[in-house]
């Protein structure tokens, strides 16, 4: 059997190393951090949304870039395979809203524990605090380069029959994601597409968001418009921050609108009461008004909106908080309805890699065999995970890309 060197101890790297070792290879895993799975540990706010419990076709539909490239990888190791992989190792899972799958314990450390246990069981030799500096290649008699191992930052050389690059992207650089794999790819003659943050919060122009900092809205409908053209619409959860907006709806939107947003600002519209049309909302407001005719406007707003929204809603509706209900005109009430059904903000730009969940762009899939993850340019060199130019929506899909491509690479070496 062969000796395999894996660069990167994240989700894709660990999966690749385990799979290769299960197939009888001698596997060396190099991780520049002091421990494995540093980014995995903080995924899903520490709960680790490890996949999405959906069909392969649904997984593919959730991929934003280079969907067709993942067809073989997803069919080779799908979300059901991921769930079985962890449950068979004694880690029960649970499926939540949006088919998101989490460890039943809500602890990402349990995911890392399973992977660490399997690495040990199958004899993977682990090297922590070991940074890979260069991929080593030679030219064969056919004139085509092939991978021969890697060189560490200490100068030490590790020979191998195949090398798997699973060093992640640029998102969350504090976890060690500093784009090393892109450099390795470029040095070995691969195309690397332009990179940008994705699944990332968005800044807004107005001061309304900072004034509601920390407020999370559930069961709202948001849409993003470029002039009159609707670019995105969905229902779910979002949150206001000191710079703008975030949360599942916003992160997904960022994946779909980033090219347009780079050109010019876009409009975010929030329907705060999507279950009610304007007529139903008017009847609801009239009921609240009629039961509190002599009370202040802000008191009634408290029955309709979270406390942090009250001063902002009142200001935008043009009705002073202290005004008695019986003094509010029909026109003002209609304006309140309009604001409720179409609370708008101006989106100005995406936040940076420090807050991005994933990286868009990476090693060109044109240079990689989609069935095996082997380079088409360098024999014995494989790529897996976020280093590839593939990304998907939020909801466990990007980790499934890591598991699937890691498995494909590990099974093919």
mmCIF file of C-alpha atoms in Angstrom:
data_model
loop_
_atom_site.group_PDB
_atom_site.id
_atom_site.type_symbol
_atom_site.label_atom_id
_atom_site.label_comp_id
_atom_site.label_asym_id
_atom_site.label_seq_id
_atom_site.Cartn_x
_atom_site.Cartn_y
_atom_site.Cartn_z
ATOM 1 C CA UNK A 1 0.000 0.000 0.000
ATOM 2 C CA UNK A 2 0.977 3.653 -0.466
ATOM 3 C CA UNK A 3 2.059 6.437 1.851
ATOM 4 C CA UNK A 4 -0.380 9.361 1.785
ATOM 5 C CA UNK A 5 0.307 12.870 3.136
ATOM 6 C CA UNK A 6 -2.693 15.015 4.027
ATOM 7 C CA UNK A 7 -2.231 18.764 4.510
ATOM 8 C CA UNK A 8 -4.939 20.177 6.778
ATOM 9 C CA UNK A 9 -6.723 18.757 9.814
ATOM 10 C CA UNK A 10 -10.174 20.182 9.225
ATOM 11 C CA UNK A 11 -13.340 18.379 8.164
ATOM 12 C CA UNK A 12 -12.191 17.468 4.636
ATOM 13 C CA UNK A 13 -8.648 16.563 5.709
ATOM 14 C CA UNK A 14 -9.732 14.312 8.553
ATOM 15 C CA UNK A 15 -12.314 12.571 6.357
ATOM 16 C CA UNK A 16 -9.731 12.050 3.616
ATOM 17 C CA UNK A 17 -7.159 10.694 6.087
ATOM 18 C CA UNK A 18 -9.643 8.296 7.732
ATOM 19 C CA UNK A 19 -10.893 6.982 4.388
ATOM 20 C CA UNK A 20 -7.394 6.451 3.013
ATOM 21 C CA UNK A 21 -6.291 4.690 6.205
ATOM 22 C CA UNK A 22 -9.384 2.468 6.172
ATOM 23 C CA UNK A 23 -8.231 1.339 2.730
ATOM 24 C CA UNK A 24 -4.921 0.195 4.173
ATOM 25 C CA UNK A 25 -2.653 3.110 3.292
ATOM 26 C CA UNK A 26 -0.074 4.616 5.618
ATOM 27 C CA UNK A 27 -1.375 8.126 6.266
ATOM 28 C CA UNK A 28 0.366 11.198 7.667
ATOM 29 C CA UNK A 29 -1.857 14.136 8.635
ATOM 30 C CA UNK A 30 -0.233 17.562 9.036
ATOM 31 C CA UNK A 31 -2.043 20.371 10.871
ATOM 32 C CA UNK A 32 -0.422 23.740 11.576
ATOM 33 C CA UNK A 33 -2.638 24.439 14.605
ATOM 34 C CA UNK A 34 -2.152 22.916 18.032
ATOM 35 C CA UNK A 35 -5.304 20.808 17.617
ATOM 36 C CA UNK A 36 -7.576 19.359 14.944
ATOM 37 C CA UNK A 37 -10.849 20.823 13.712
ATOM 38 C CA UNK A 38 -10.419 24.378 14.966
ATOM 39 C CA UNK A 39 -12.933 25.821 12.495
ATOM 40 C CA UNK A 40 -15.205 22.806 12.899
ATOM 41 C CA UNK A 41 -15.325 23.555 16.630
ATOM 42 C CA UNK A 42 -16.950 26.975 16.111
ATOM 43 C CA UNK A 43 -19.252 25.918 13.255
ATOM 44 C CA UNK A 44 -22.940 26.556 13.886
ATOM 45 C CA UNK A 45 -22.130 28.656 16.964
ATOM 46 C CA UNK A 46 -20.405 25.661 18.491
ATOM 47 C CA UNK A 47 -23.223 23.236 17.716
ATOM 48 C CA UNK A 48 -21.827 22.072 14.344
ATOM 49 C CA UNK A 49 -24.478 21.872 11.630
ATOM 50 C CA UNK A 50 -22.740 18.855 10.117
ATOM 51 C CA UNK A 51 -24.969 18.245 7.084
ATOM 52 C CA UNK A 52 -28.453 18.729 5.659
ATOM 53 C CA UNK A 53 -30.836 15.768 5.771
ATOM 54 C CA UNK A 54 -31.914 15.987 2.151
ATOM 55 C CA UNK A 55 -31.597 14.110 -1.134
ATOM 56 C CA UNK A 56 -28.584 14.403 -3.418
ATOM 57 C CA UNK A 57 -30.628 16.458 -5.862
ATOM 58 C CA UNK A 58 -31.558 18.869 -3.047
ATOM 59 C CA UNK A 59 -27.915 19.056 -1.983
ATOM 60 C CA UNK A 60 -26.936 19.936 -5.539
ATOM 61 C CA UNK A 61 -29.636 22.606 -5.784
ATOM 62 C CA UNK A 62 -28.126 24.304 -2.732
ATOM 63 C CA UNK A 63 -24.690 24.634 -4.343
ATOM 64 C CA UNK A 64 -24.063 28.167 -5.603
ATOM 65 C CA UNK A 65 -20.898 27.663 -7.655
ATOM 66 C CA UNK A 66 -19.855 24.711 -9.868
ATOM 67 C CA UNK A 67 -22.776 22.507 -8.920
ATOM 68 C CA UNK A 68 -22.148 19.845 -11.579
ATOM 69 C CA UNK A 69 -18.619 19.240 -10.318
ATOM 70 C CA UNK A 70 -20.012 17.804 -7.059
ATOM 71 C CA UNK A 71 -22.393 15.308 -8.680
ATOM 72 C CA UNK A 72 -20.074 12.270 -8.298
ATOM 73 C CA UNK A 73 -18.821 13.271 -4.854
ATOM 74 C CA UNK A 74 -22.326 13.730 -3.461
ATOM 75 C CA UNK A 75 -23.549 10.431 -4.883
ATOM 76 C CA UNK A 76 -20.432 8.719 -3.541
ATOM 77 C CA UNK A 77 -20.904 10.043 -0.013
ATOM 78 C CA UNK A 78 -24.231 11.813 0.582
ATOM 79 C CA UNK A 79 -25.848 13.309 3.663
ATOM 80 C CA UNK A 80 -27.257 9.919 4.720
ATOM 81 C CA UNK A 81 -23.716 8.545 4.575
ATOM 82 C CA UNK A 82 -22.578 11.402 6.813
ATOM 83 C CA UNK A 83 -25.316 10.755 9.356
ATOM 84 C CA UNK A 84 -24.539 7.013 9.415
ATOM 85 C CA UNK A 85 -20.809 7.727 9.667
ATOM 86 C CA UNK A 86 -21.262 9.590 12.950
ATOM 87 C CA UNK A 87 -24.151 7.594 14.417
ATOM 88 C CA UNK A 88 -22.335 4.290 13.913
ATOM 89 C CA UNK A 89 -19.542 5.748 16.023
ATOM 90 C CA UNK A 90 -21.943 6.408 18.890
ATOM 91 C CA UNK A 91 -22.779 10.041 18.194
ATOM 92 C CA UNK A 92 -26.565 10.423 17.812
ATOM 93 C CA UNK A 93 -27.792 13.240 15.591
ATOM 94 C CA UNK A 94 -30.959 15.308 15.356
ATOM 95 C CA UNK A 95 -32.620 17.083 12.450
ATOM 96 C CA UNK A 96 -33.976 20.580 13.001
ATOM 97 C CA UNK A 97 -35.819 23.201 10.954
ATOM 98 C CA UNK A 98 -34.616 23.412 7.371
ATOM 99 C CA UNK A 99 -33.380 19.781 7.603
ATOM 100 C CA UNK A 100 -30.248 20.958 9.405
ATOM 101 C CA UNK A 101 -28.462 18.084 11.162
ATOM 102 C CA UNK A 102 -26.663 18.577 14.488
ATOM 103 C CA UNK A 103 -25.119 16.313 17.130
ATOM 104 C CA UNK A 104 -27.896 15.458 19.582
ATOM 105 C CA UNK A 105 -25.674 16.917 22.322
ATOM 106 C CA UNK A 106 -25.376 20.279 20.514
ATOM 107 C CA UNK A 107 -21.616 20.036 21.014
ATOM 108 C CA UNK A 108 -19.271 20.339 18.031
ATOM 109 C CA UNK A 109 -16.590 18.738 20.204
ATOM 110 C CA UNK A 110 -18.451 15.429 19.816
ATOM 111 C CA UNK A 111 -17.976 15.595 16.027
ATOM 112 C CA UNK A 112 -14.253 16.222 16.454
ATOM 113 C CA UNK A 113 -14.052 13.428 19.054
ATOM 114 C CA UNK A 114 -15.497 10.897 16.578
ATOM 115 C CA UNK A 115 -13.046 11.935 13.870
ATOM 116 C CA UNK A 116 -10.095 11.901 16.278
ATOM 117 C CA UNK A 117 -11.063 8.436 17.524
ATOM 118 C CA UNK A 118 -11.215 7.080 13.962
ATOM 119 C CA UNK A 119 -7.875 8.648 13.043
ATOM 120 C CA UNK A 120 -6.311 6.845 15.996
ATOM 121 C CA UNK A 121 -8.134 3.568 15.314
ATOM 122 C CA UNK A 122 -6.874 3.384 11.731
ATOM 123 C CA UNK A 123 -3.336 4.378 12.610
ATOM 124 C CA UNK A 124 -3.161 7.824 11.025
ATOM 125 C CA UNK A 125 0.060 9.475 12.150
ATOM 126 C CA UNK A 126 -0.810 12.947 13.354
ATOM 127 C CA UNK A 127 1.585 15.893 13.273
ATOM 128 C CA UNK A 128 0.266 19.005 15.067
ATOM 129 C CA UNK A 129 1.927 22.431 14.969
ATOM 130 C CA UNK A 130 3.426 21.370 11.645
ATOM 131 C CA UNK A 131 2.916 23.876 8.843
ATOM 132 C CA UNK A 132 3.213 22.678 5.267
ATOM 133 C CA UNK A 133 5.282 25.120 3.220
ATOM 134 C CA UNK A 134 5.528 23.453 -0.194
ATOM 135 C CA UNK A 135 4.219 20.537 -2.260
ATOM 136 C CA UNK A 136 7.041 18.526 -3.795
ATOM 137 C CA UNK A 137 6.795 17.258 -7.370
ATOM 138 C CA UNK A 138 8.951 15.583 -9.961
ATOM 139 C CA UNK A 139 8.521 15.114 -13.698
ATOM 140 C CA UNK A 140 7.800 11.602 -14.936
ATOM 141 C CA UNK A 141 9.102 9.915 -18.082
ATOM 142 C CA UNK A 142 5.840 10.921 -19.774
ATOM 143 C CA UNK A 143 6.646 14.572 -19.116
ATOM 144 C CA UNK A 144 3.829 14.934 -16.607
ATOM 145 C CA UNK A 145 4.592 16.084 -13.039
ATOM 146 C CA UNK A 146 3.680 13.882 -10.091
ATOM 147 C CA UNK A 147 3.528 14.546 -6.363
ATOM 148 C CA UNK A 148 6.365 13.143 -4.259
ATOM 149 C CA UNK A 149 5.604 14.598 -0.840
ATOM 150 C CA UNK A 150 5.730 17.894 0.984
ATOM 151 C CA UNK A 151 8.081 20.206 2.796
ATOM 152 C CA UNK A 152 7.313 21.668 6.228
ATOM 153 C CA UNK A 153 8.105 25.198 7.398
ATOM 154 C CA UNK A 154 10.970 23.729 9.433
ATOM 155 C CA UNK A 155 12.575 22.543 6.206
ATOM 156 C CA UNK A 156 11.827 18.921 6.931
ATOM 157 C CA UNK A 157 10.795 16.871 3.889
ATOM 158 C CA UNK A 158 8.108 14.169 4.052
ATOM 159 C CA UNK A 159 8.040 11.774 1.115
ATOM 160 C CA UNK A 160 4.687 10.376 -0.028
ATOM 161 C CA UNK A 161 3.137 8.543 -2.946
ATOM 162 C CA UNK A 162 0.191 10.965 -2.980
ATOM 163 C CA UNK A 163 -0.645 14.286 -1.360
ATOM 164 C CA UNK A 164 -4.124 15.568 -0.421
ATOM 165 C CA UNK A 165 -4.483 19.344 0.023
ATOM 166 C CA UNK A 166 -7.327 20.137 2.439
ATOM 167 C CA UNK A 167 -6.082 23.383 3.940
ATOM 168 C CA UNK A 168 -9.394 25.260 3.815
ATOM 169 C CA UNK A 169 -9.975 28.765 2.485
ATOM 170 C CA UNK A 170 -9.645 32.276 3.892
ATOM 171 C CA UNK A 171 -12.724 32.440 6.140
ATOM 172 C CA UNK A 172 -12.086 32.744 9.893
ATOM 173 C CA UNK A 173 -8.299 33.308 9.569
ATOM 174 C CA UNK A 174 -8.039 33.026 13.369
ATOM 175 C CA UNK A 175 -8.568 29.269 12.923
ATOM 176 C CA UNK A 176 -5.565 28.992 10.614
ATOM 177 C CA UNK A 177 -7.405 29.446 7.312
ATOM 178 C CA UNK A 178 -4.874 31.650 5.562
ATOM 179 C CA UNK A 179 -5.176 30.437 1.983
ATOM 180 C CA UNK A 180 -2.119 28.142 1.952
ATOM 181 C CA UNK A 181 -3.822 25.702 -0.414
ATOM 182 C CA UNK A 182 -4.302 28.385 -3.052
ATOM 183 C CA UNK A 183 -0.573 29.071 -2.985
ATOM 184 C CA UNK A 184 0.215 25.342 -3.280
ATOM 185 C CA UNK A 185 -2.192 25.062 -6.214
ATOM 186 C CA UNK A 186 -0.716 28.047 -8.039
ATOM 187 C CA UNK A 187 2.853 26.816 -7.448
ATOM 188 C CA UNK A 188 1.954 23.473 -9.031
ATOM 189 C CA UNK A 189 0.409 25.033 -12.133
ATOM 190 C CA UNK A 190 -3.277 25.135 -11.240
ATOM 191 C CA UNK A 191 -5.698 27.951 -11.942
ATOM 192 C CA UNK A 192 -7.053 29.664 -8.842
ATOM 193 C CA UNK A 193 -10.142 31.814 -9.299
ATOM 194 C CA UNK A 194 -10.700 35.125 -7.530
ATOM 195 C CA UNK A 195 -11.664 34.677 -3.880
ATOM 196 C CA UNK A 196 -14.180 36.602 -1.786
ATOM 197 C CA UNK A 197 -16.021 36.163 1.539
ATOM 198 C CA UNK A 198 -19.309 34.257 1.312
ATOM 199 C CA UNK A 199 -22.088 33.407 3.752
ATOM 200 C CA UNK A 200 -21.194 36.640 5.477
ATOM 201 C CA UNK A 201 -23.066 39.444 7.291
ATOM 202 C CA UNK A 202 -23.904 42.605 5.352
ATOM 203 C CA UNK A 203 -23.425 46.273 6.255
ATOM 204 C CA UNK A 204 -26.274 48.782 5.916
ATOM 205 C CA UNK A 205 -26.310 52.526 5.330
ATOM 206 C CA UNK A 206 -28.962 53.653 7.820
ATOM 207 C CA UNK A 207 -28.575 53.959 11.592
ATOM 208 C CA UNK A 208 -31.681 51.852 12.248
ATOM 209 C CA UNK A 209 -29.763 48.563 12.396
ATOM 210 C CA UNK A 210 -27.204 49.708 15.035
ATOM 211 C CA UNK A 211 -30.061 51.068 17.141
ATOM 212 C CA UNK A 212 -31.564 47.564 17.202
ATOM 213 C CA UNK A 213 -28.237 45.777 17.700
ATOM 214 C CA UNK A 214 -28.653 42.227 19.017
ATOM 215 C CA UNK A 215 -32.337 41.978 18.108
ATOM 216 C CA UNK A 216 -33.191 38.690 16.405
ATOM 217 C CA UNK A 217 -36.316 38.450 14.271
ATOM 218 C CA UNK A 218 -37.993 35.110 13.605
ATOM 219 C CA UNK A 219 -40.663 34.239 11.068
ATOM 220 C CA UNK A 220 -40.011 37.246 8.860
ATOM 221 C CA UNK A 221 -39.780 37.395 5.093
ATOM 222 C CA UNK A 222 -36.909 39.246 3.493
ATOM 223 C CA UNK A 223 -36.261 40.193 -0.105
ATOM 224 C CA UNK A 224 -33.311 41.891 -1.794
ATOM 225 C CA UNK A 225 -33.948 44.151 -4.760
ATOM 226 C CA UNK A 226 -31.755 45.728 -7.389
ATOM 227 C CA UNK A 227 -34.043 48.566 -8.401
ATOM 228 C CA UNK A 228 -37.284 46.765 -9.205
ATOM 229 C CA UNK A 229 -35.636 43.405 -9.890
ATOM 230 C CA UNK A 230 -35.921 40.895 -7.066
ATOM 231 C CA UNK A 231 -32.658 39.021 -6.502
ATOM 232 C CA UNK A 232 -33.642 37.000 -3.434
ATOM 233 C CA UNK A 233 -36.644 36.215 -1.236
ATOM 234 C CA UNK A 234 -37.011 33.820 1.692
ATOM 235 C CA UNK A 235 -38.703 33.293 5.051
ATOM 236 C CA UNK A 236 -36.956 32.653 8.357
ATOM 237 C CA UNK A 237 -34.651 34.343 10.848
ATOM 238 C CA UNK A 238 -32.313 37.345 10.812
ATOM 239 C CA UNK A 239 -30.605 39.663 13.272
ATOM 240 C CA UNK A 240 -29.555 43.324 13.533
ATOM 241 C CA UNK A 241 -25.962 44.206 14.434
ATOM 242 C CA UNK A 242 -23.876 47.309 15.125
ATOM 243 C CA UNK A 243 -22.962 47.470 11.421
ATOM 244 C CA UNK A 244 -26.033 46.029 9.681
ATOM 245 C CA UNK A 245 -27.690 42.628 9.419
ATOM 246 C CA UNK A 246 -26.836 38.936 9.805
ATOM 247 C CA UNK A 247 -28.538 35.618 10.550
ATOM 248 C CA UNK A 248 -29.505 32.675 8.298
ATOM 249 C CA UNK A 249 -31.585 34.701 5.815
ATOM 250 C CA UNK A 250 -28.881 37.323 5.385
ATOM 251 C CA UNK A 251 -26.022 34.831 5.109
ATOM 252 C CA UNK A 252 -27.868 32.980 2.357
ATOM 253 C CA UNK A 253 -28.623 36.259 0.594
ATOM 254 C CA UNK A 254 -24.929 37.208 0.699
ATOM 255 C CA UNK A 255 -24.099 34.101 -1.310
ATOM 256 C CA UNK A 256 -26.546 35.058 -4.061
ATOM 257 C CA UNK A 257 -26.151 38.830 -4.322
ATOM 258 C CA UNK A 258 -22.450 39.469 -3.802
ATOM 259 C CA UNK A 259 -21.595 40.262 -7.434
ATOM 260 C CA UNK A 260 -24.379 42.843 -7.674
ATOM 261 C CA UNK A 261 -23.500 44.328 -4.291
ATOM 262 C CA UNK A 262 -19.896 44.846 -5.411
ATOM 263 C CA UNK A 263 -21.247 47.125 -8.172
ATOM 264 C CA UNK A 264 -23.749 49.208 -6.204
ATOM 265 C CA UNK A 265 -25.958 49.250 -3.072
ATOM 266 C CA UNK A 266 -29.071 47.063 -2.973
ATOM 267 C CA UNK A 267 -32.355 47.326 -1.086
ATOM 268 C CA UNK A 268 -33.296 44.929 1.717
ATOM 269 C CA UNK A 269 -37.022 44.747 2.440
ATOM 270 C CA UNK A 270 -38.324 43.009 5.557
ATOM 271 C CA UNK A 271 -41.942 41.934 5.955
ATOM 272 C CA UNK A 272 -42.297 41.918 9.735
ATOM 273 C CA UNK A 273 -45.754 40.257 9.629
ATOM 274 C CA UNK A 274 -45.693 37.931 6.592
ATOM 275 C CA UNK A 275 -48.608 35.840 7.889
ATOM 276 C CA UNK A 276 -50.953 38.839 7.516
ATOM 277 C CA UNK A 277 -51.824 40.753 4.365
ATOM 278 C CA UNK A 278 -52.329 44.511 4.642
ATOM 279 C CA UNK A 279 -56.064 44.214 5.241
ATOM 280 C CA UNK A 280 -55.628 41.618 7.988
ATOM 281 C CA UNK A 281 -52.850 43.660 9.566
ATOM 282 C CA UNK A 282 -55.065 46.755 9.532
ATOM 283 C CA UNK A 283 -57.803 44.849 11.374
ATOM 284 C CA UNK A 284 -55.257 43.631 13.921
ATOM 285 C CA UNK A 285 -53.952 47.167 14.517
ATOM 286 C CA UNK A 286 -57.490 48.556 14.799
ATOM 287 C CA UNK A 287 -58.290 45.929 17.462
ATOM 288 C CA UNK A 288 -55.220 46.950 19.426
ATOM 289 C CA UNK A 289 -56.061 50.645 19.005
ATOM 290 C CA UNK A 290 -59.704 50.238 20.045
ATOM 291 C CA UNK A 291 -58.751 48.542 23.314
ATOM 292 C CA UNK A 292 -56.303 51.320 24.246
ATOM 293 C CA UNK A 293 -57.719 54.569 22.843
ATOM 294 C CA UNK A 294 -56.326 56.752 25.633
ATOM 295 C CA UNK A 295 -52.954 55.068 25.919
ATOM 296 C CA UNK A 296 -49.719 56.119 24.229
ATOM 297 C CA UNK A 297 -48.742 54.831 20.800
ATOM 298 C CA UNK A 298 -45.613 53.110 22.137
ATOM 299 C CA UNK A 299 -47.763 50.992 24.460
ATOM 300 C CA UNK A 300 -49.698 49.509 21.552
ATOM 301 C CA UNK A 301 -46.506 49.057 19.518
ATOM 302 C CA UNK A 302 -45.314 46.832 22.362
ATOM 303 C CA UNK A 303 -48.070 44.347 21.496
ATOM 304 C CA UNK A 304 -46.892 44.185 17.873
ATOM 305 C CA UNK A 305 -43.100 44.475 17.938
ATOM 306 C CA UNK A 306 -40.068 43.692 20.141
ATOM 307 C CA UNK A 307 -39.123 46.491 22.546
ATOM 308 C CA UNK A 308 -35.945 47.441 20.622
ATOM 309 C CA UNK A 309 -37.974 48.083 17.480
ATOM 310 C CA UNK A 310 -40.547 50.407 19.034
ATOM 311 C CA UNK A 311 -38.677 53.749 18.758
ATOM 312 C CA UNK A 312 -37.470 52.906 15.240
ATOM 313 C CA UNK A 313 -40.917 51.853 14.012
ATOM 314 C CA UNK A 314 -42.502 54.958 15.532
ATOM 315 C CA UNK A 315 -39.910 57.213 13.931
ATOM 316 C CA UNK A 316 -40.255 55.592 10.525
ATOM 317 C CA UNK A 317 -44.048 55.706 10.726
ATOM 318 C CA UNK A 318 -43.840 59.389 11.630
ATOM 319 C CA UNK A 319 -45.885 58.963 14.828
ATOM 320 C CA UNK A 320 -44.450 60.199 18.175
ATOM 321 C CA UNK A 321 -44.226 57.442 20.781
ATOM 322 C CA UNK A 322 -46.125 59.554 23.334
ATOM 323 C CA UNK A 323 -49.080 60.381 21.078
ATOM 324 C CA UNK A 324 -52.419 59.074 22.403
ATOM 325 C CA UNK A 325 -53.966 56.392 20.208
ATOM 326 C CA UNK A 326 -57.157 58.400 19.659
ATOM 327 C CA UNK A 327 -55.143 61.161 17.954
ATOM 328 C CA UNK A 328 -53.596 58.883 15.321
ATOM 329 C CA UNK A 329 -55.010 59.532 11.858
ATOM 330 C CA UNK A 330 -55.979 56.981 9.251
ATOM 331 C CA UNK A 331 -53.091 58.116 7.053
ATOM 332 C CA UNK A 332 -50.647 57.551 9.899
ATOM 333 C CA UNK A 333 -52.120 54.111 10.557
ATOM 334 C CA UNK A 334 -51.744 53.248 6.876
ATOM 335 C CA UNK A 335 -48.114 54.362 7.023
ATOM 336 C CA UNK A 336 -47.576 52.060 10.011
ATOM 337 C CA UNK A 337 -48.951 49.174 7.940
ATOM 338 C CA UNK A 338 -46.624 50.075 5.078
ATOM 339 C CA UNK A 339 -43.581 50.184 7.365
ATOM 340 C CA UNK A 340 -44.539 46.837 8.929
ATOM 341 C CA UNK A 341 -44.949 45.080 5.601
ATOM 342 C CA UNK A 342 -41.947 46.760 3.994
ATOM 343 C CA UNK A 343 -39.268 47.722 6.512
ATOM 344 C CA UNK A 344 -36.421 48.698 4.199
ATOM 345 C CA UNK A 345 -32.674 49.106 4.589
ATOM 346 C CA UNK A 346 -29.868 49.862 2.127
ATOM 347 C CA UNK A 347 -27.273 47.091 1.806
ATOM 348 C CA UNK A 348 -23.828 48.582 1.125
ATOM 349 C CA UNK A 349 -21.176 45.872 1.362
ATOM 350 C CA UNK A 350 -20.262 42.438 2.686
ATOM 351 C CA UNK A 351 -18.223 42.043 5.860
ATOM 352 C CA UNK A 352 -14.735 40.538 5.591
ATOM 353 C CA UNK A 353 -13.217 37.060 5.992
ATOM 354 C CA UNK A 354 -13.136 37.389 9.789
ATOM 355 C CA UNK A 355 -16.910 36.950 9.787
ATOM 356 C CA UNK A 356 -17.408 34.855 6.645
ATOM 357 C CA UNK A 357 -18.408 31.218 7.061
ATOM 358 C CA UNK A 358 -16.810 30.165 3.784
ATOM 359 C CA UNK A 359 -14.683 31.407 0.894
ATOM 360 C CA UNK A 360 -16.032 31.817 -2.614
ATOM 361 C CA UNK A 361 -13.508 30.961 -5.316
ATOM 362 C CA UNK A 362 -10.472 28.711 -5.154
ATOM 363 C CA UNK A 363 -8.782 25.932 -7.111
ATOM 364 C CA UNK A 364 -10.428 25.735 -10.523
ATOM 365 C CA UNK A 365 -12.581 22.625 -10.850
ATOM 366 C CA UNK A 366 -11.483 22.453 -14.500
ATOM 367 C CA UNK A 367 -8.117 21.264 -13.172
ATOM 368 C CA UNK A 368 -9.589 18.551 -10.922
ATOM 369 C CA UNK A 369 -11.183 15.183 -11.691
ATOM 370 C CA UNK A 370 -14.695 15.370 -10.155
ATOM 371 C CA UNK A 371 -14.866 11.619 -9.480
ATOM 372 C CA UNK A 372 -11.559 11.330 -7.621
ATOM 373 C CA UNK A 373 -10.518 14.904 -6.663
ATOM 374 C CA UNK A 374 -7.146 14.213 -8.288
ATOM 375 C CA UNK A 375 -5.436 17.015 -10.139
ATOM 376 C CA UNK A 376 -5.545 16.786 -13.915
ATOM 377 C CA UNK A 377 -2.156 18.526 -14.007
ATOM 378 C CA UNK A 378 -0.153 16.761 -11.271
ATOM 379 C CA UNK A 379 -0.499 13.019 -10.802
ATOM 380 C CA UNK A 380 -1.005 11.951 -7.201
ATOM 381 C CA UNK A 381 -2.058 15.424 -6.035
ATOM 382 C CA UNK A 382 -5.609 15.748 -4.689
ATOM 383 C CA UNK A 383 -7.768 18.629 -3.443
ATOM 384 C CA UNK A 384 -10.662 18.474 -0.962
ATOM 385 C CA UNK A 385 -12.952 20.878 0.865
ATOM 386 C CA UNK A 386 -13.057 24.651 0.870
ATOM 387 C CA UNK A 387 -9.829 25.025 -1.104
ATOM 388 C CA UNK A 388 -11.872 24.071 -4.196
ATOM 389 C CA UNK A 389 -13.940 26.606 -6.138
ATOM 390 C CA UNK A 390 -17.271 25.281 -4.858
ATOM 391 C CA UNK A 391 -19.588 26.747 -2.246
ATOM 392 C CA UNK A 392 -23.175 26.401 -1.120
ATOM 393 C CA UNK A 393 -25.913 28.004 0.931
ATOM 394 C CA UNK A 394 -25.987 27.911 4.708
ATOM 395 C CA UNK A 395 -27.648 24.896 6.314
ATOM 396 C CA UNK A 396 -24.963 22.195 6.526
ATOM 397 C CA UNK A 397 -24.325 22.060 2.787
ATOM 398 C CA UNK A 398 -20.745 23.329 2.919
ATOM 399 C CA UNK A 399 -19.714 20.768 5.503
ATOM 400 C CA UNK A 400 -21.308 18.109 3.317
ATOM 401 C CA UNK A 401 -19.057 19.328 0.498
ATOM 402 C CA UNK A 402 -16.095 18.807 2.853
ATOM 403 C CA UNK A 403 -17.185 15.280 3.835
ATOM 404 C CA UNK A 404 -17.992 14.262 0.251
ATOM 405 C CA UNK A 405 -14.838 15.631 -1.401
ATOM 406 C CA UNK A 406 -12.673 14.412 1.479
ATOM 407 C CA UNK A 407 -14.140 10.942 1.133
ATOM 408 C CA UNK A 408 -13.665 10.959 -2.660
ATOM 409 C CA UNK A 409 -10.009 11.951 -2.336
ATOM 410 C CA UNK A 410 -9.301 9.446 0.442
ATOM 411 C CA UNK A 411 -11.013 6.628 -1.424
ATOM 412 C CA UNK A 412 -9.124 7.369 -4.659
ATOM 413 C CA UNK A 413 -5.500 7.638 -3.565
#
